[in-house]
GROMACS .gro file of C-alpha atoms in nm:
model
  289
    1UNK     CA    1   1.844   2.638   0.003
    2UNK     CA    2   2.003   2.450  -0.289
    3UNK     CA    3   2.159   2.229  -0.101
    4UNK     CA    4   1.859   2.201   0.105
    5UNK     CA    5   1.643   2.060  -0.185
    6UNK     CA    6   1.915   1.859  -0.340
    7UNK     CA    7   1.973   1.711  -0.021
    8UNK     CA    8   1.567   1.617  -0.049
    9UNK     CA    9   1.615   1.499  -0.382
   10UNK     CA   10   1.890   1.197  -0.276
   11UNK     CA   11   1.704   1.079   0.050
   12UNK     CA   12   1.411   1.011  -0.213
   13UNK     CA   13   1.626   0.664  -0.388
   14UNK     CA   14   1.914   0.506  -0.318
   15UNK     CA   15   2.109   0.660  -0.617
   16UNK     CA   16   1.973   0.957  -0.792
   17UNK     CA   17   2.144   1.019  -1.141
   18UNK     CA   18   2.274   1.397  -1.256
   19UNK     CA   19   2.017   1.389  -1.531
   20UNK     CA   20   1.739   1.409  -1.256
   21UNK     CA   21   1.895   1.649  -1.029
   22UNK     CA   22   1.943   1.904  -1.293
   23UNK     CA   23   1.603   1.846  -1.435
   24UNK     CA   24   1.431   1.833  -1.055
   25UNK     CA   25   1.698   2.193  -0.973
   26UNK     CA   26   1.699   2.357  -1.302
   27UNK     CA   27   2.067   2.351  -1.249
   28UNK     CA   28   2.376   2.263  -1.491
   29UNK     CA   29   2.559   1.966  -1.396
   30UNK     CA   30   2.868   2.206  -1.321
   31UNK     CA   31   2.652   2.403  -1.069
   32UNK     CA   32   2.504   2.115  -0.877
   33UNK     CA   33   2.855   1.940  -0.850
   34UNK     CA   34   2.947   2.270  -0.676
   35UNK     CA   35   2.651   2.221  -0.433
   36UNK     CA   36   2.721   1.864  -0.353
   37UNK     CA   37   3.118   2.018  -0.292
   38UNK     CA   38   2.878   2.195  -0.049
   39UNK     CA   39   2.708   1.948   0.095
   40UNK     CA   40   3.007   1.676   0.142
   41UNK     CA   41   3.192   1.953   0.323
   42UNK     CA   42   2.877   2.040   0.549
   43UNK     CA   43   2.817   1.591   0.568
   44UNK     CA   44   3.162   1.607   0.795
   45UNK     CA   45   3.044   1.776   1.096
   46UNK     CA   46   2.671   1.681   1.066
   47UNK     CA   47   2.664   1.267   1.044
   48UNK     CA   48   2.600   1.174   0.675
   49UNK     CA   49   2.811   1.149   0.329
   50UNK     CA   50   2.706   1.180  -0.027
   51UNK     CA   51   2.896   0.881  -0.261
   52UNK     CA   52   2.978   0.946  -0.613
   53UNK     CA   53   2.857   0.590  -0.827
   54UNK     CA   54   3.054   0.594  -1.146
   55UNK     CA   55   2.826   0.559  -1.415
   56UNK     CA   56   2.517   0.601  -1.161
   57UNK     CA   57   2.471   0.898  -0.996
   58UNK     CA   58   2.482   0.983  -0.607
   59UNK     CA   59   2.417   0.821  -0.300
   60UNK     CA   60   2.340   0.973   0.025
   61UNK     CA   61   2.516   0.778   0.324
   62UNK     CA   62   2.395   0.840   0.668
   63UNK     CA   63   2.642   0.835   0.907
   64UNK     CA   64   2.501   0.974   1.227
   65UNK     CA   65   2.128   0.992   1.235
   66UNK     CA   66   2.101   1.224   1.579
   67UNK     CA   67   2.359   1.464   1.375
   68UNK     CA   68   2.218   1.434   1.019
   69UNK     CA   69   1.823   1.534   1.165
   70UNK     CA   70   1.905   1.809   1.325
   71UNK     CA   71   2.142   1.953   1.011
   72UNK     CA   72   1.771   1.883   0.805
   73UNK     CA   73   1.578   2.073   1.086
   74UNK     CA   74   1.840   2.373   1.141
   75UNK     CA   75   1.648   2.635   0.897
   76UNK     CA   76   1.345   2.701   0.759
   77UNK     CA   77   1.368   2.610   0.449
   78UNK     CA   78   1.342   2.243   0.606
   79UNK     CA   79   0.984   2.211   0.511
   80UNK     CA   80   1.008   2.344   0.230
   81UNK     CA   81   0.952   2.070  -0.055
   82UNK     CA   82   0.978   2.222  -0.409
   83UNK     CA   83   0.782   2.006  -0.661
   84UNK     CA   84   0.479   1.700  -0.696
   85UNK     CA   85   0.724   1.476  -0.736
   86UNK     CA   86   0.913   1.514  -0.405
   87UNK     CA   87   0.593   1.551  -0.211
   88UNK     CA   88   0.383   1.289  -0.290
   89UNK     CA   89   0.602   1.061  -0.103
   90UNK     CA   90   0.643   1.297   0.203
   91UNK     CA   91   0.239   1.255   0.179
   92UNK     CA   92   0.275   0.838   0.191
   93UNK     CA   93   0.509   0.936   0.498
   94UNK     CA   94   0.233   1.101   0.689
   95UNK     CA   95  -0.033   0.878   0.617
   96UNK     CA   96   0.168   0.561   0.687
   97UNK     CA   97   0.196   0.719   1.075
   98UNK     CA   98  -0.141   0.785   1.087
   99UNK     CA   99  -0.429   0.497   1.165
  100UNK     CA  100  -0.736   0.763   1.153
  101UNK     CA  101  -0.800   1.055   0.937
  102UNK     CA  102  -0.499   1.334   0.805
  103UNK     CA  103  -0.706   1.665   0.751
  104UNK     CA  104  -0.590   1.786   0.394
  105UNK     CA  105  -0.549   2.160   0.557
  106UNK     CA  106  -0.313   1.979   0.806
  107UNK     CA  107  -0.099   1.790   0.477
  108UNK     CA  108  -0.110   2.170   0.319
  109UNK     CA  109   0.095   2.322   0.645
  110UNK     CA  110   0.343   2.035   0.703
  111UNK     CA  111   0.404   2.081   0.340
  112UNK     CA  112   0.390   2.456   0.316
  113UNK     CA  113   0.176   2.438  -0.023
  114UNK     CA  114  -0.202   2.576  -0.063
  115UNK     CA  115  -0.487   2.343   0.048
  116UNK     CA  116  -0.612   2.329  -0.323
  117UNK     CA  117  -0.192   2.185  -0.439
  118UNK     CA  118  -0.245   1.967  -0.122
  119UNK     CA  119  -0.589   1.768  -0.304
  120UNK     CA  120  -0.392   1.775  -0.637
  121UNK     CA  121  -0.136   1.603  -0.466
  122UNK     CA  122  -0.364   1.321  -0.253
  123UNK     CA  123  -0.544   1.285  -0.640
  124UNK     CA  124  -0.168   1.225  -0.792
  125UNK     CA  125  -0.096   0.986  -0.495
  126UNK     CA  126  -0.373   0.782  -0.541
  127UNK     CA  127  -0.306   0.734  -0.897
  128UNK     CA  128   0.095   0.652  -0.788
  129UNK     CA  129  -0.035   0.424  -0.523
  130UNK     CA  130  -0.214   0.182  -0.794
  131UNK     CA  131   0.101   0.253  -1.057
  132UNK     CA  132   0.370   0.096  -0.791
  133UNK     CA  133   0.074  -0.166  -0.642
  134UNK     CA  134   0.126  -0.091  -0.314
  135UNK     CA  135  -0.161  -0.236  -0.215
  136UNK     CA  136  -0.296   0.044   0.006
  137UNK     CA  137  -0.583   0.286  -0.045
  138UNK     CA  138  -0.718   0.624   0.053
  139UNK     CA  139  -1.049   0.694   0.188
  140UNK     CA  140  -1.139   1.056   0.232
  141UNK     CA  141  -1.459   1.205   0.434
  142UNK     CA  142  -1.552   1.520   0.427
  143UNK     CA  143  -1.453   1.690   0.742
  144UNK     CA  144  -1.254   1.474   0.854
  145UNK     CA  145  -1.007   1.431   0.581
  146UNK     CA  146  -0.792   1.097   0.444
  147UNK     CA  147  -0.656   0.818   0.552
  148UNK     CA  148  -0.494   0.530   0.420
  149UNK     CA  149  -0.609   0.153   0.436
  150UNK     CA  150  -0.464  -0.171   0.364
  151UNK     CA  151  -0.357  -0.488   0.546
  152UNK     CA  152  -0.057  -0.540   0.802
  153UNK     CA  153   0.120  -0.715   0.503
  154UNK     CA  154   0.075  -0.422   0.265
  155UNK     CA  155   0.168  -0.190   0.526
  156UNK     CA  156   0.491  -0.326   0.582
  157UNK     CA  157   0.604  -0.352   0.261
  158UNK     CA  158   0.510   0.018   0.194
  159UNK     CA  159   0.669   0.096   0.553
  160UNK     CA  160   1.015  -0.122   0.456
  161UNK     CA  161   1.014   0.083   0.063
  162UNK     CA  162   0.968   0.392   0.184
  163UNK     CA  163   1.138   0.436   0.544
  164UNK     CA  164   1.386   0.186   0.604
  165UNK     CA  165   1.506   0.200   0.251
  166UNK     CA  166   1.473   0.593   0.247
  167UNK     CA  167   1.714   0.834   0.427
  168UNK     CA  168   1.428   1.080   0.426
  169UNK     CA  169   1.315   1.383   0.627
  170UNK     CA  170   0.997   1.315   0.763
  171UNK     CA  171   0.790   1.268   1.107
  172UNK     CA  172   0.735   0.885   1.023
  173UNK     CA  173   1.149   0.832   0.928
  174UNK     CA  174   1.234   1.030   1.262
  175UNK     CA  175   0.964   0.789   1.497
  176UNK     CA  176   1.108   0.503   1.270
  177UNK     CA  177   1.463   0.567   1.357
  178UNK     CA  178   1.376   0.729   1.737
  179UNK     CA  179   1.265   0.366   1.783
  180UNK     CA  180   1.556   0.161   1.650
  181UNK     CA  181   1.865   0.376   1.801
  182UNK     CA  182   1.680   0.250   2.141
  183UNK     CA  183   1.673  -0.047   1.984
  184UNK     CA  184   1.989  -0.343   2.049
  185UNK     CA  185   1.968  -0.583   1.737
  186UNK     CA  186   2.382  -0.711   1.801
  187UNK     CA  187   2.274  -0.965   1.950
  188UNK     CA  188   1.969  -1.075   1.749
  189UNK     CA  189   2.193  -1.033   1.474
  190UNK     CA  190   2.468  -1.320   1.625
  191UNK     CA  191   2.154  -1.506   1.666
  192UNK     CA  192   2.093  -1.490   1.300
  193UNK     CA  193   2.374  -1.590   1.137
  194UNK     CA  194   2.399  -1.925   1.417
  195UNK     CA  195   2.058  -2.029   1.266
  196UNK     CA  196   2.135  -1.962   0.933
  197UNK     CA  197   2.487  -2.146   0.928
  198UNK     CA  198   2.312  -2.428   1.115
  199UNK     CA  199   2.083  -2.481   0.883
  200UNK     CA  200   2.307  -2.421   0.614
  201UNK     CA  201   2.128  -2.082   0.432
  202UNK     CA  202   2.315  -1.932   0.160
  203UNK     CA  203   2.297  -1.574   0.172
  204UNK     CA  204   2.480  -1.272   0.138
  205UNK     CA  205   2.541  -0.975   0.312
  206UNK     CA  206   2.275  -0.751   0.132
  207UNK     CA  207   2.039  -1.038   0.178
  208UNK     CA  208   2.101  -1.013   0.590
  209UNK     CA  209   2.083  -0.659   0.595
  210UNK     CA  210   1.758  -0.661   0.457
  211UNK     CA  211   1.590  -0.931   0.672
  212UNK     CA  212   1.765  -0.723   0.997
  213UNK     CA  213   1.530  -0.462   0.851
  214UNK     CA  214   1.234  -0.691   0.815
  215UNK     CA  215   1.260  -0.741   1.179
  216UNK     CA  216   1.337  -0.418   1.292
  217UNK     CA  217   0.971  -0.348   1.101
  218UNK     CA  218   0.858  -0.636   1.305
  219UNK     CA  219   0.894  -0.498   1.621
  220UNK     CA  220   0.859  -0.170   1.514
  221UNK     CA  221   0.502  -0.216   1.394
  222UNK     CA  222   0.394  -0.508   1.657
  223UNK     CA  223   0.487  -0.249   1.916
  224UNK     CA  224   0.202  -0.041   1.844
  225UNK     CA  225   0.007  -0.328   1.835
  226UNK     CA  226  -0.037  -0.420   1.459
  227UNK     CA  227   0.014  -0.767   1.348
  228UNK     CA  228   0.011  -0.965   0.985
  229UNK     CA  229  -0.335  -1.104   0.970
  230UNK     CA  230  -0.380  -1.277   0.641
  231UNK     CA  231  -0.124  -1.446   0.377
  232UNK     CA  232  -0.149  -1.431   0.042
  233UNK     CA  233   0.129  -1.719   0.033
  234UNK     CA  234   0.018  -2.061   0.209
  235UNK     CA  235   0.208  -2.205   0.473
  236UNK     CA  236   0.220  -2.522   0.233
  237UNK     CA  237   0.414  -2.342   0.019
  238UNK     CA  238   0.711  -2.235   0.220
  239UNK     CA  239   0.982  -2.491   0.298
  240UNK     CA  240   1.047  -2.642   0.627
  241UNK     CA  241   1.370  -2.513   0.663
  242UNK     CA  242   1.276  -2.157   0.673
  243UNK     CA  243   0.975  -2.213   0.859
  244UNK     CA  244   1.192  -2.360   1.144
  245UNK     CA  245   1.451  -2.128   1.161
  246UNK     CA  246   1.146  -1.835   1.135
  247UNK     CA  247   0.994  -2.021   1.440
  248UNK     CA  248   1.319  -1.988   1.626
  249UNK     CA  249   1.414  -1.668   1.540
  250UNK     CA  250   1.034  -1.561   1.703
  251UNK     CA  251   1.063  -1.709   1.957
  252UNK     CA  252   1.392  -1.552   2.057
  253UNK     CA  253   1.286  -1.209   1.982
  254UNK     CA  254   0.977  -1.247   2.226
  255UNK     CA  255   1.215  -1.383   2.478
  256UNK     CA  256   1.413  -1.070   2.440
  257UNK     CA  257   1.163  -0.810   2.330
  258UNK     CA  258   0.908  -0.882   2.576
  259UNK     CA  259   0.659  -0.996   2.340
  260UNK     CA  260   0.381  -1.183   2.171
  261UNK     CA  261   0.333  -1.272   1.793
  262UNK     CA  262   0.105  -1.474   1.660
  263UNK     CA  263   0.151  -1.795   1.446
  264UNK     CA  264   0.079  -1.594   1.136
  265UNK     CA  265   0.399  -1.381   1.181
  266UNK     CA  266   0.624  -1.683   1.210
  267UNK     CA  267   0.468  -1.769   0.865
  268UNK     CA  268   0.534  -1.473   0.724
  269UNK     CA  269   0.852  -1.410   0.807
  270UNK     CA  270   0.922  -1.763   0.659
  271UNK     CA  271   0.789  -1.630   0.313
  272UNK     CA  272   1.076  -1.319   0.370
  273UNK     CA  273   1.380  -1.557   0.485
  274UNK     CA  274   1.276  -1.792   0.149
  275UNK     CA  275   1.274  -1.503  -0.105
  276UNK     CA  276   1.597  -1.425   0.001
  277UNK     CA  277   1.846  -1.717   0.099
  278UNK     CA  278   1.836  -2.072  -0.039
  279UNK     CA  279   1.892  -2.366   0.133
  280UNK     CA  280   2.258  -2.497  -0.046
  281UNK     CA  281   2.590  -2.388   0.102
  282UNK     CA  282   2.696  -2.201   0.413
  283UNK     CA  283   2.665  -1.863   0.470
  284UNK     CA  284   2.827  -1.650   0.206
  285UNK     CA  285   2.942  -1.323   0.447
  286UNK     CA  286   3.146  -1.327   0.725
  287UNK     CA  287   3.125  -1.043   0.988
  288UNK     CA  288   2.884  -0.796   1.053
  289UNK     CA  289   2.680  -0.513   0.910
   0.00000   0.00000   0.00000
C-alpha cells in the first residue's frame, strides 16, 4: 500500500521533494527511503525507475509503459487515492476524456471516496482551475452531472501539463499512451531536425522533446476530431521562419498520418516552435531522444 501511494505521489510532478512525501505519507524520511528501496527493487521487473536528484527530491522514470500499467493495476489498492490533493488532478484526468457530462456518483466510484468528498473535491477543483489559469471551466446540471469547457487551445495545454508531462495512473494517461505506442514518430522526428538545421533553429534537446510532444497532442486530439479554432496570438506576430517550417512540418504529418488540419493549426504550432527555438545558430543536440 505504501508504496502504492508513494508511487501516486511521484507520477503527480516531475520531482517530488522528501519534505512532501513525508508530509503527504505521515512517514519519517528514514521510513519512506525504505519504501522507495521497495519500489526501485519492484521498478526492475515492472518497466519504470525512481531517480534520486541531489538537492531535489525524486523522479519517477518510466521505462516500459505496457509493464509499469499493469504493476499500477495488479491490486486493489490501485484506486485507492489517499488525500484532496492527489485527487483533484485524477478529477482533471477524467474530465479532460470526457466531451459531455461526468456524473459526480460516477467521479465518487472511480475514486473510491463518498459522493458528498466527490462535490468537495469538483468545488476545490474549480477554485485550482482559476489558481493555475488553465483556462477551462466546469459546468454542472443537475442530473446529469459536470463537465468541463474551454477551447481546443486551452485544452491542449491542460492535456500537454497534465498527461504528457505526468507519469500518472489514470484512464485518460492509459488512452493517451494506448495511442502513441501505436504511434511511429522516428521518422517525423528525422524530419524535424532536417527542417530545423535547414533553417538554422537553435534548440536543444529538451526544447525537441517537448515540441515531439506538442505533436504527438496534435494528432492525438485531431484524431478524435478536435481542432484549434481561435488564436489568442496573431499570425502577424509570429516570424516567417517558424511559420514555414510549421507549414512543412503539417503538411508532412498529413501526408503520413492520413490527415487534414486546418490553416489555424499550422499557425499555432508556429506560436509553439517560436517560444521554444530561436532563429541564430544550428541545432544545439545531436542524436535522438
Amino acid at each position: 500500500m505504501q508504496r502504492k501511494l508513494l508511487l501516486d505521489l511521484l507520477s503527480l510532478d516531475r520531482i517530488v521533494p522528501m519534505a512532501r512525501l513525508e508530509q503527504e505519507l505521515n512517514l519519517s524520511s528514514r521510513s519512506i527511503r525504505t519504501v522507495l528501496t521497495e519500489l526501485k527493487t519492484d521498478g526492475k521487473q515492472h518497466g519504470f525507475d525512481v531517480d534520486t536528484l541531489r538537492n531535489q527530491g525524486y523522479s519517477l522514470r518510466i521505462l516500459d509503459q505496457a509493464k509499469y500499467y499493469a504493476y499500477r493495476e495488479e491490486d486493489d489498492d490501485y484506486d485507492y487515492i489517499g488525500g484532496a490533493q492527489m485527487r483533484i488532478p485524477r478529477i482533471l484526468y477524467f474530465l479532460l476524456q470526457q466531451n459531455d457530462y461526468f456524473t459526480v456518483q460516477k467521479i465518487a466510484d472511480l475514486l473510491g471516496v463518498s459522493r458528498n468528498t466527490a462535490l468537495n473535491d469538483l468545488d476545490a477543483l474549480k477554485d485550482y482551475i482559476v489558481e493555475q489559469n488553465l483556462g477551462l471551466t466546469l459546468e454542472s446540471k443537475s442530473h446529469y452531472g459536470v463537465k468541463r469547457n474551454g477551447n481546443e487551445h486551452a485544452l491542449r495545454k491542460t492535456v500537454s501539463r497534465y498527461v504528457v508531462n505526468s507519469q500518472g495512473y489514470t484512464s485518460v494517461t492509459k488512452n493517451y499512451f494506448k495511442f502513441t505506442q501505436e504511434l511511429d514518430v522516428s521518422a517525423l522526428e528525422e524530419f524535424l531536425k532536417t527542417e530545423f538545421d535547414k533553417e538554422h533553429l537553435n534548440i536543444s534537446q529538451k526544447s525537441f522533446v517537448s515540441i515531439v510532444d506538442h505533436l504527438r497532442v496534435l494528432l492525438f486530439r485531431s484524431k478524435q476530431g478536435n481542432f484549434i479554432n481561435e488564436m489568442t496570438q496573431g499570425q502577424q506576430e509570429i516570424s516567417d521562419v517558424f511559420l514555414r517550417v510549421a507549414s512543412e512540418i503539417v503538411q508532412w504529418m498529413e501526408k503520413h498520418f492520413n490527415l487534414e488540419l486546418p490553416n489555424i493549426e499550422t499557425i499555432y504550432l508556429a506560436s509553439q516552435l517560436a517560444g521554444k527555438s530561436s532563429a541564430e545558430t544550428a541545432m544545439s543536440f545531436i542524436g535522438t531522444r
